[in-house]
Amino acid sequence: MPEKQLQTESVPLKRTIGAFIFGLLQAFFRLIFRLIYGVKGERMPAITDPILLESATSLAKKIREQQLSSVQVLESFIRRVKEVNPLLNCVVDQRYDEALKEAAAADELIKSGQYTVDQLAEQKPFLGVPITTKDCIAVKGMLHTAGLWARRDVRSEKDAEAIALMRKAGAIPFALTNVSEVCMWWESNNTVHGRTRNAYDTNRIVGGSSGGEGCVQSAAGSAFGLGSDIGGSIRMPAFFNGIFGHKPSKLIVSNDGQFPTPFSDEQNAFLGLGPMSRFAEDLRPMLQIMAGDKAKLLRLNTPVALEKLKFFYQESDGGGKMVSAVDADLQQAMRRVVQHLSKKFGDAQVERLQLPHIRQSAAIWFANMRDDSGHGFDFQLGDLRYEINTYLELLKWFVGASKHTFIGLTTALMDSAQCQHGSPKYNHLVAKRDELRATLQQLLGDNGVLIYPTHPTVAPYHNEPIFRPINFSYTGIVNVLGFPATAVPLGLGSEGLPLGVQVIANFNEDRLCLAVAEELQSAFGGWKRPEVRL
């Protein structure tokens, strides 16, 4: 396997010492959290209903062929949610009665003979299949809080565009899932709905902000779902929960109906709504629907010749400041992926990279999130109506009087400390992004993918991300570059927690990510049932 070192860079002694000290602190905090939480959380109820083990694509086929009824399928998922939610707290709102009526109507439509099976497959490919989404994507009549106390009673007056498209394709929304406060942190916890717990270990996080969605999928409480991603909010939860999640190419899926709304056109390009599922085969048809008229740009139905792809991989960010080292389990998982691809497609097709700008992922993300609106995260915490007094709210938090989370408030402080839009540092980091983007565009072309860690560690303990806040940079950098990326599960590690990688491609080459995800699912087995312990 050849290696491409695009630029040599010496490692300053100061950075080496800083990384060593940070590593010691990480080990210390991990020991403290392990003493607090113990080795393993509560055991998940076993999955006994075979319907819950089917992909959404398979369920849709069986429903339209009348092997299963939509009502039967929906009732199975409702039972599962009721069984696991007291333990996990992933579902925060539901519309079971309305959904059951819609499922009965879908069954009647199929029985009526108005459409042939082939016509249903083409026009309503997910007819009768239950779907979930997160509490920041609008579903008519359901909560739309984004985990913000000021919005605790807000309900959507209409569907988000992506939800409307999935409904048109026959999917039936039946539940809403938890998020982080204003969807800007990577643990799903807020003062409206509380904290969501990981199905593989209830002492661990589910990620954010689509954490409740990743959790309900991993627990087999939903057939498939929608998430949104501006810094990794689909891919981190997919990774921590052992499922597949895809952030589409920029501006392919409409963000209409997502709260909070981006402040600028560029932020809108960084944000992407995308599909989440336990099964790779569901992502492509979901994206085809969600993309609407822009689906033609993706050529999703064009076959991908994997044997002609170029597989690049990078094992870490190269030592980002205040970023954890990549876990040994994740290093081994990457090696297994590389070995599989080399064995199946040849060593010449697989090439190791070391992109030096990746080390500055966090700084690049923070800078590119700045805009000329004059608003920051404190304005989002004020429901896009006013800027909160962050310092006052922190004082109130310490005496239990604030309706904001501690991490929401510290994130606002961190945001305010970043470089300002238009400053020399801002321009420098935007130029770094553009350089990295151009390098990857040339490298990947229309037949290359980059395999890169989704996150440097497996799911941390609850609250532990406070002590490693910059780890999201592994996913965040992809948002500001605008590329598509798919989180792919690779089984469970030594702690019984999901492992995985993300597969990144060039603009509008989403089909390459999805094809590689399907290949890796075939090779490594994809989602693993959470009640099975090592």
XYZ file of C-alpha atoms in Angstrom, residues 12-508:
497
model
C 7.259 21.200 17.748
C 8.383 20.066 21.189
C 5.755 22.339 22.783
C 2.980 20.504 20.931
C 4.389 17.115 21.925
C 4.509 18.100 25.601
C 1.009 19.575 25.395
C -0.353 16.381 23.857
C 1.310 14.304 26.574
C -0.195 16.413 29.366
C -3.621 16.348 27.714
C -3.346 12.569 27.424
C -2.594 12.253 31.137
C -5.599 14.431 31.982
C -7.798 12.290 29.745
C -6.660 9.152 31.546
C -7.292 10.776 34.939
C -10.818 11.900 34.041
C -11.595 8.500 32.515
C -10.615 6.845 35.799
C -12.850 9.235 37.749
C -15.836 8.581 35.475
C -15.265 4.834 35.633
C -15.285 5.000 39.424
C -18.500 7.045 39.330
C -20.386 4.904 36.808
C -18.875 1.446 37.176
C -17.964 -0.876 34.352
C -21.323 -1.362 32.597
C -24.849 0.035 32.700
C -28.196 -1.735 32.611
C -28.875 -4.560 30.172
C -31.205 -3.948 27.224
C -34.413 -5.978 26.794
C -33.857 -8.655 24.148
C -35.273 -8.163 20.652
C -37.814 -10.970 20.267
C -39.970 -9.659 17.398
C -38.465 -10.584 13.984
C -40.138 -7.558 12.360
C -37.721 -5.342 14.284
C -34.752 -7.014 12.584
C -35.778 -6.047 9.044
C -34.483 -3.068 7.084
C -36.949 -0.353 6.119
C -36.470 -1.369 2.490
C -37.362 -4.976 3.285
C -40.377 -3.953 5.385
C -41.672 -1.726 2.578
C -41.463 -4.608 0.126
C -43.273 -6.990 2.459
C -45.978 -4.417 3.210
C -46.789 -3.688 -0.447
C -46.711 -7.437 -1.222
C -49.105 -7.960 1.735
C -46.750 -10.319 3.545
C -47.005 -7.892 6.460
C -49.480 -5.114 7.195
C -48.410 -1.569 7.963
C -50.457 -1.691 11.182
C -48.642 -4.856 12.236
C -45.241 -3.289 11.588
C -46.091 -0.029 13.350
C -47.469 -1.850 16.390
C -44.190 -3.787 16.645
C -42.140 -0.597 16.754
C -44.521 1.110 19.184
C -44.205 -1.877 21.549
C -40.436 -1.731 21.277
C -40.309 2.003 22.040
C -42.524 1.493 25.094
C -40.221 -1.316 26.196
C -36.885 0.506 25.862
C -37.716 4.175 26.372
C -37.966 4.053 30.195
C -34.354 2.855 30.133
C -32.978 5.012 27.308
C -35.123 8.190 27.152
C -34.655 8.482 23.399
C -38.272 9.239 22.371
C -39.651 12.577 23.603
C -42.980 12.864 21.745
C -45.275 10.490 19.874
C -48.320 10.376 17.616
C -49.198 6.690 17.887
C -52.962 7.032 17.395
C -52.666 9.191 14.270
C -49.913 6.973 12.884
C -52.010 3.825 13.362
C -54.843 5.446 11.392
C -52.403 6.317 8.609
C -51.036 2.758 8.674
C -54.567 1.368 8.337
C -55.158 3.710 5.395
C -51.941 2.469 3.761
C -53.108 -1.127 4.153
C -56.460 -0.264 2.601
C -54.747 1.436 -0.345
C -52.650 -1.652 -0.999
C -55.677 -3.967 -0.767
C -57.727 -1.751 -3.076
C -55.661 -2.703 -6.111
C -55.507 0.948 -7.190
C -51.757 0.495 -7.702
C -49.778 -2.548 -8.773
C -46.915 -3.690 -6.576
C -44.457 -2.248 -9.107
C -46.276 1.085 -9.177
C -46.175 1.270 -5.383
C -42.457 0.479 -5.395
C -41.849 3.339 -7.810
C -44.288 5.964 -6.539
C -44.495 5.179 -2.800
C -41.346 3.167 -2.070
C -41.732 3.339 1.733
C -45.512 3.031 1.940
C -46.573 2.061 5.454
C -43.086 2.070 7.031
C -42.762 3.843 10.428
C -40.185 6.636 10.615
C -38.785 8.850 13.371
C -36.880 12.123 13.439
C -35.239 14.452 15.945
C -36.879 17.249 17.923
C -35.557 20.029 15.702
C -36.982 18.813 12.377
C -40.595 19.871 12.023
C -43.355 17.250 12.016
C -46.826 18.780 11.891
C -48.495 18.744 15.310
C -45.419 17.467 17.163
C -43.018 19.238 19.505
C -40.380 21.448 17.886
C -38.255 22.484 20.870
C -34.663 21.766 19.788
C -34.136 21.038 23.483
C -34.609 24.689 24.416
C -36.696 25.476 27.513
C -38.117 28.638 25.932
C -39.612 26.413 23.184
C -40.885 23.637 25.456
C -44.493 24.086 24.303
C -43.823 24.902 20.634
C -45.451 22.547 18.125
C -44.881 22.464 14.381
C -47.578 23.884 12.136
C -46.301 22.007 9.084
C -43.791 19.340 8.116
C -40.184 20.112 7.273
C -39.635 19.685 3.544
C -37.617 16.472 4.010
C -40.362 14.985 6.210
C -43.004 15.999 3.663
C -41.061 14.195 0.939
C -40.767 11.054 3.058
C -44.500 11.190 3.791
C -45.182 11.504 0.060
C -43.113 8.348 -0.391
C -45.415 6.599 2.091
C -43.420 6.737 5.337
C -45.411 7.295 8.542
C -43.897 9.535 11.266
C -44.768 8.095 14.665
C -42.240 9.428 17.204
C -39.802 12.268 17.874
C -36.347 11.820 19.412
C -34.089 13.725 21.794
C -31.367 16.272 20.988
C -28.765 18.424 22.706
C -29.711 21.985 23.672
C -30.202 23.942 20.424
C -28.515 20.988 18.671
C -25.009 22.348 19.264
C -23.333 19.768 21.493
C -22.369 16.139 21.095
C -24.284 14.682 24.033
C -28.088 14.635 23.852
C -29.194 16.228 27.102
C -31.382 19.279 27.747
C -33.666 20.812 30.361
C -36.840 19.983 28.406
C -36.458 16.222 27.948
C -33.445 15.189 30.025
C -30.599 12.867 29.052
C -30.582 10.002 26.557
C -28.613 6.828 27.377
C -26.726 4.457 25.092
C -28.314 1.065 24.374
C -24.902 -0.663 24.495
C -24.057 0.831 27.876
C -26.518 3.139 29.594
C -23.622 4.869 31.352
C -22.390 6.173 27.984
C -23.511 8.979 25.706
C -25.480 8.627 22.469
C -23.855 11.625 20.816
C -25.568 14.703 19.512
C -27.395 16.371 18.318
C -29.220 13.484 16.590
C -28.443 11.333 19.619
C -31.984 10.278 20.418
C -32.413 9.269 16.788
C -29.227 7.192 16.772
C -30.314 5.588 20.039
C -33.840 4.624 18.986
C -32.444 3.108 15.798
C -29.774 1.080 17.598
C -32.363 -0.226 20.066
C -34.567 -1.366 17.129
C -37.252 1.133 18.120
C -37.622 2.583 14.624
C -37.261 1.320 11.079
C -35.315 4.376 9.928
C -35.040 8.093 10.624
C -33.883 11.574 9.705
C -31.102 13.543 11.360
C -29.329 16.834 10.732
C -25.612 17.560 10.761
C -23.640 20.816 11.012
C -20.622 19.505 12.910
C -21.158 15.758 12.940
C -24.677 15.579 14.385
C -25.654 12.629 12.195
C -22.323 10.850 12.034
C -21.274 10.987 15.711
C -24.604 9.559 16.958
C -24.511 6.964 14.177
C -21.004 6.001 15.296
C -21.717 5.922 19.045
C -24.887 3.880 18.452
C -23.513 1.457 15.873
C -25.724 2.404 12.922
C -25.325 4.021 9.498
C -25.776 7.759 8.977
C -25.151 9.929 5.926
C -24.428 13.654 5.715
C -25.225 14.589 2.108
C -23.249 16.899 -0.156
C -23.842 20.557 0.611
C -27.179 22.100 -0.442
C -28.623 18.816 -1.727
C -31.324 18.258 0.916
C -33.488 21.202 1.964
C -32.977 22.491 5.517
C -36.473 23.994 5.537
C -38.185 23.168 8.839
C -34.974 22.710 10.852
C -34.503 24.767 14.026
C -32.347 26.670 14.702
C -32.109 28.136 11.236
C -28.631 29.043 9.932
C -27.552 32.684 10.146
C -25.999 32.795 6.666
C -25.982 31.086 3.275
C -22.620 29.560 4.114
C -23.886 28.083 7.392
C -26.843 26.733 5.443
C -24.340 24.950 3.184
C -22.611 23.412 6.209
C -25.902 22.061 7.614
C -27.317 18.919 6.052
C -30.394 16.783 6.764
C -29.730 13.142 6.063
C -30.811 9.514 6.523
C -30.054 7.261 9.506
C -30.658 3.518 9.648
C -29.315 0.246 11.009
C -29.010 -0.975 7.425
C -26.862 0.507 4.666
C -29.352 -0.456 1.961
C -31.860 2.093 3.324
C -29.639 5.147 2.876
C -29.658 5.347 -0.912
C -33.460 5.242 -1.434
C -33.977 7.613 1.494
C -31.540 10.134 0.046
C -33.135 9.787 -3.373
C -36.429 10.898 -1.822
C -35.078 13.574 0.528
C -33.060 15.265 -2.217
C -36.208 15.979 -4.214
C -35.469 17.627 -7.557
C -31.741 17.724 -6.762
C -31.511 13.929 -6.663
C -30.559 13.948 -10.337
C -27.292 15.674 -9.423
C -26.277 12.639 -7.358
C -26.901 9.905 -9.963
C -27.739 7.549 -7.120
C -29.052 4.843 -9.437
C -25.823 4.748 -11.448
C -23.915 1.578 -10.458
C -20.597 2.022 -8.644
C -17.701 -0.176 -9.786
C -15.899 -0.637 -6.476
C -12.997 -2.371 -8.168
C -12.253 0.889 -9.989
C -12.383 3.124 -6.917
C -9.343 4.624 -5.269
C -9.440 4.123 -1.492
C -7.512 6.691 0.537
C -7.321 6.490 4.308
C -5.970 8.627 7.130
C -5.637 7.089 10.584
C -5.851 10.268 12.699
C -5.950 14.055 12.519
C -2.194 14.139 13.053
C -2.338 15.521 16.586
C -4.966 18.244 16.818
C -4.717 20.564 19.809
C -6.867 19.359 22.742
C -8.087 16.393 20.680
C -7.908 12.849 22.074
C -5.606 10.266 20.548
C -7.390 7.604 18.501
C -8.368 4.572 20.620
C -6.473 1.339 20.019
C -9.752 -0.437 19.159
C -10.476 2.154 16.473
C -6.959 1.907 15.081
C -7.413 -1.844 14.755
C -10.813 -1.373 13.113
C -9.244 0.949 10.524
C -6.536 -1.629 9.850
C -9.158 -4.317 9.302
C -10.928 -2.092 6.774
C -7.675 -1.397 4.946
C -6.769 -5.095 4.923
C -10.179 -6.039 3.556
C -10.061 -3.465 0.767
C -6.468 -4.353 -0.135
C -7.254 -8.061 -0.257
C -10.415 -7.631 -2.321
C -9.412 -4.810 -4.668
C -5.608 -4.881 -4.579
C -2.913 -2.954 -2.718
C -2.568 -0.466 -5.554
C -6.119 0.748 -4.962
C -5.513 1.587 -1.294
C -3.327 4.522 -0.270
C -2.464 6.004 3.110
C -2.667 9.794 3.454
C -1.408 12.376 5.888
C -3.122 15.712 5.263
C -1.461 18.236 7.599
C -4.274 20.828 7.550
C -6.589 18.238 9.106
C -4.779 18.855 12.393
C -6.387 22.310 12.505
C -9.910 20.975 11.937
C -11.416 22.546 15.071
C -9.982 26.010 14.426
C -11.083 25.841 10.786
C -14.617 24.794 11.788
C -15.018 27.511 14.422
C -13.744 30.209 12.057
C -15.946 29.146 9.175
C -19.007 29.116 11.416
C -18.582 32.868 11.939
C -20.744 35.168 9.835
C -21.531 38.851 9.476
C -24.949 38.678 11.185
C -23.457 39.721 14.524
C -25.202 36.793 16.223
C -23.587 33.919 18.076
C -24.637 30.878 20.075
C -26.006 33.103 22.849
C -28.633 34.307 20.333
C -29.597 30.708 19.556
C -30.015 30.074 23.277
C -32.386 33.045 23.238
C -34.623 31.258 20.708
C -33.321 33.501 17.877
C -35.200 36.385 19.514
C -32.622 37.830 21.893
C -29.106 37.203 23.214
C -29.019 35.656 26.678
C -26.678 37.030 29.348
C -24.373 34.014 29.449
C -22.507 35.011 32.601
C -25.718 35.678 34.510
C -27.147 32.352 33.367
C -23.985 30.586 34.522
C -24.375 32.115 37.974
C -28.011 31.014 37.982
C -26.968 27.513 36.880
C -24.666 27.121 39.872
C -27.612 27.732 42.206
C -30.008 25.599 40.175
C -31.995 28.522 38.768
C -31.075 28.443 35.054
C -33.170 26.714 32.409
C -30.085 26.179 30.251
C -27.571 23.337 30.412
C -24.070 23.954 31.722
C -22.552 22.805 28.451
C -24.898 25.052 26.472
C -23.656 28.045 28.432
C -19.979 27.096 28.212
C -20.411 26.501 24.479
C -21.722 30.070 24.198
C -18.621 31.322 25.988
C -16.365 29.223 23.776
C -18.154 30.549 20.695
C -17.735 34.180 21.774
C -13.986 33.634 22.244
C -13.433 32.599 18.612
C -12.039 34.853 15.901
C -14.379 37.450 14.449
C -15.782 37.360 10.930
C -13.480 39.251 8.567
C -10.498 39.358 10.943
C -7.006 38.351 9.720
C -7.230 35.064 11.665
C -10.647 34.364 10.144
C -9.335 34.993 6.633
C -6.307 32.801 7.310
C -8.426 29.860 8.483
C -10.929 30.237 5.637
C -7.954 30.093 3.256
C -6.788 26.901 5.031
C -10.234 25.401 4.454
C -10.166 26.351 0.785
C -6.704 24.852 0.367
C -7.745 21.601 2.041
C -10.928 21.489 -0.027
C -9.015 21.975 -3.281
C -6.483 19.294 -2.305
C -9.209 16.748 -1.576
C -11.218 17.640 -4.672
C -8.203 16.981 -6.862
C -7.286 13.837 -4.941
C -10.742 12.228 -4.855
C -12.008 13.246 -8.277
C -15.032 11.222 -9.333
C -13.689 7.810 -8.286
C -12.062 8.226 -4.885
C -13.109 8.027 -1.250
C -11.333 8.948 1.976
C -11.773 6.622 4.956
C -11.241 8.543 8.178
C -12.140 8.038 11.870
C -15.613 9.294 12.727
C -14.390 10.118 16.216
C -11.143 9.460 18.095
C -12.762 7.458 20.933
C -15.688 5.134 21.488
C -18.721 6.546 23.305
C -17.560 8.382 26.467
C -19.349 8.356 29.800
C -22.111 10.896 30.415
C -20.655 14.403 30.895
C -17.172 13.216 29.935
C -17.260 15.220 26.659
C -16.928 18.383 28.799
C -13.296 17.365 29.304
C -12.674 16.561 25.626
C -14.861 19.125 23.854
C -12.874 19.438 20.621
C -13.149 15.760 19.620
C -16.068 16.635 17.323
C -13.488 18.091 14.920
C -13.149 14.726 13.170
C -16.631 15.209 11.759
C -16.905 19.019 11.833
C -14.195 19.525 9.243
C -16.286 17.669 6.643
C -19.194 20.081 7.123
C -17.170 23.180 6.327
C -15.623 21.409 3.335
C -19.110 20.561 2.077
C -18.350 16.950 1.145
C -20.697 13.986 1.651
C -19.773 11.494 4.370
C -21.246 8.237 5.642
C -20.730 6.839 9.144
C -20.219 3.068 8.924
C -20.381 0.704 11.940
C -17.657 -1.949 12.250
C -18.837 -4.140 15.099
C -18.088 -3.822 18.807
C -14.784 -3.187 20.544
C -13.211 -4.521 23.726
C -15.637 -2.499 25.897
C -18.683 -3.781 24.015
C -19.168 -0.379 22.365
C -19.600 0.333 18.647
C -16.612 0.963 16.395
C -16.676 2.610 12.983
C -15.258 4.922 10.340
C -16.629 7.607 8.047
C -16.371 7.419 4.268
C -15.926 10.785 2.531
C -16.253 11.563 -1.179
C -16.156 14.576 -3.510
C -19.090 16.936 -4.060
C -22.215 15.130 -5.280
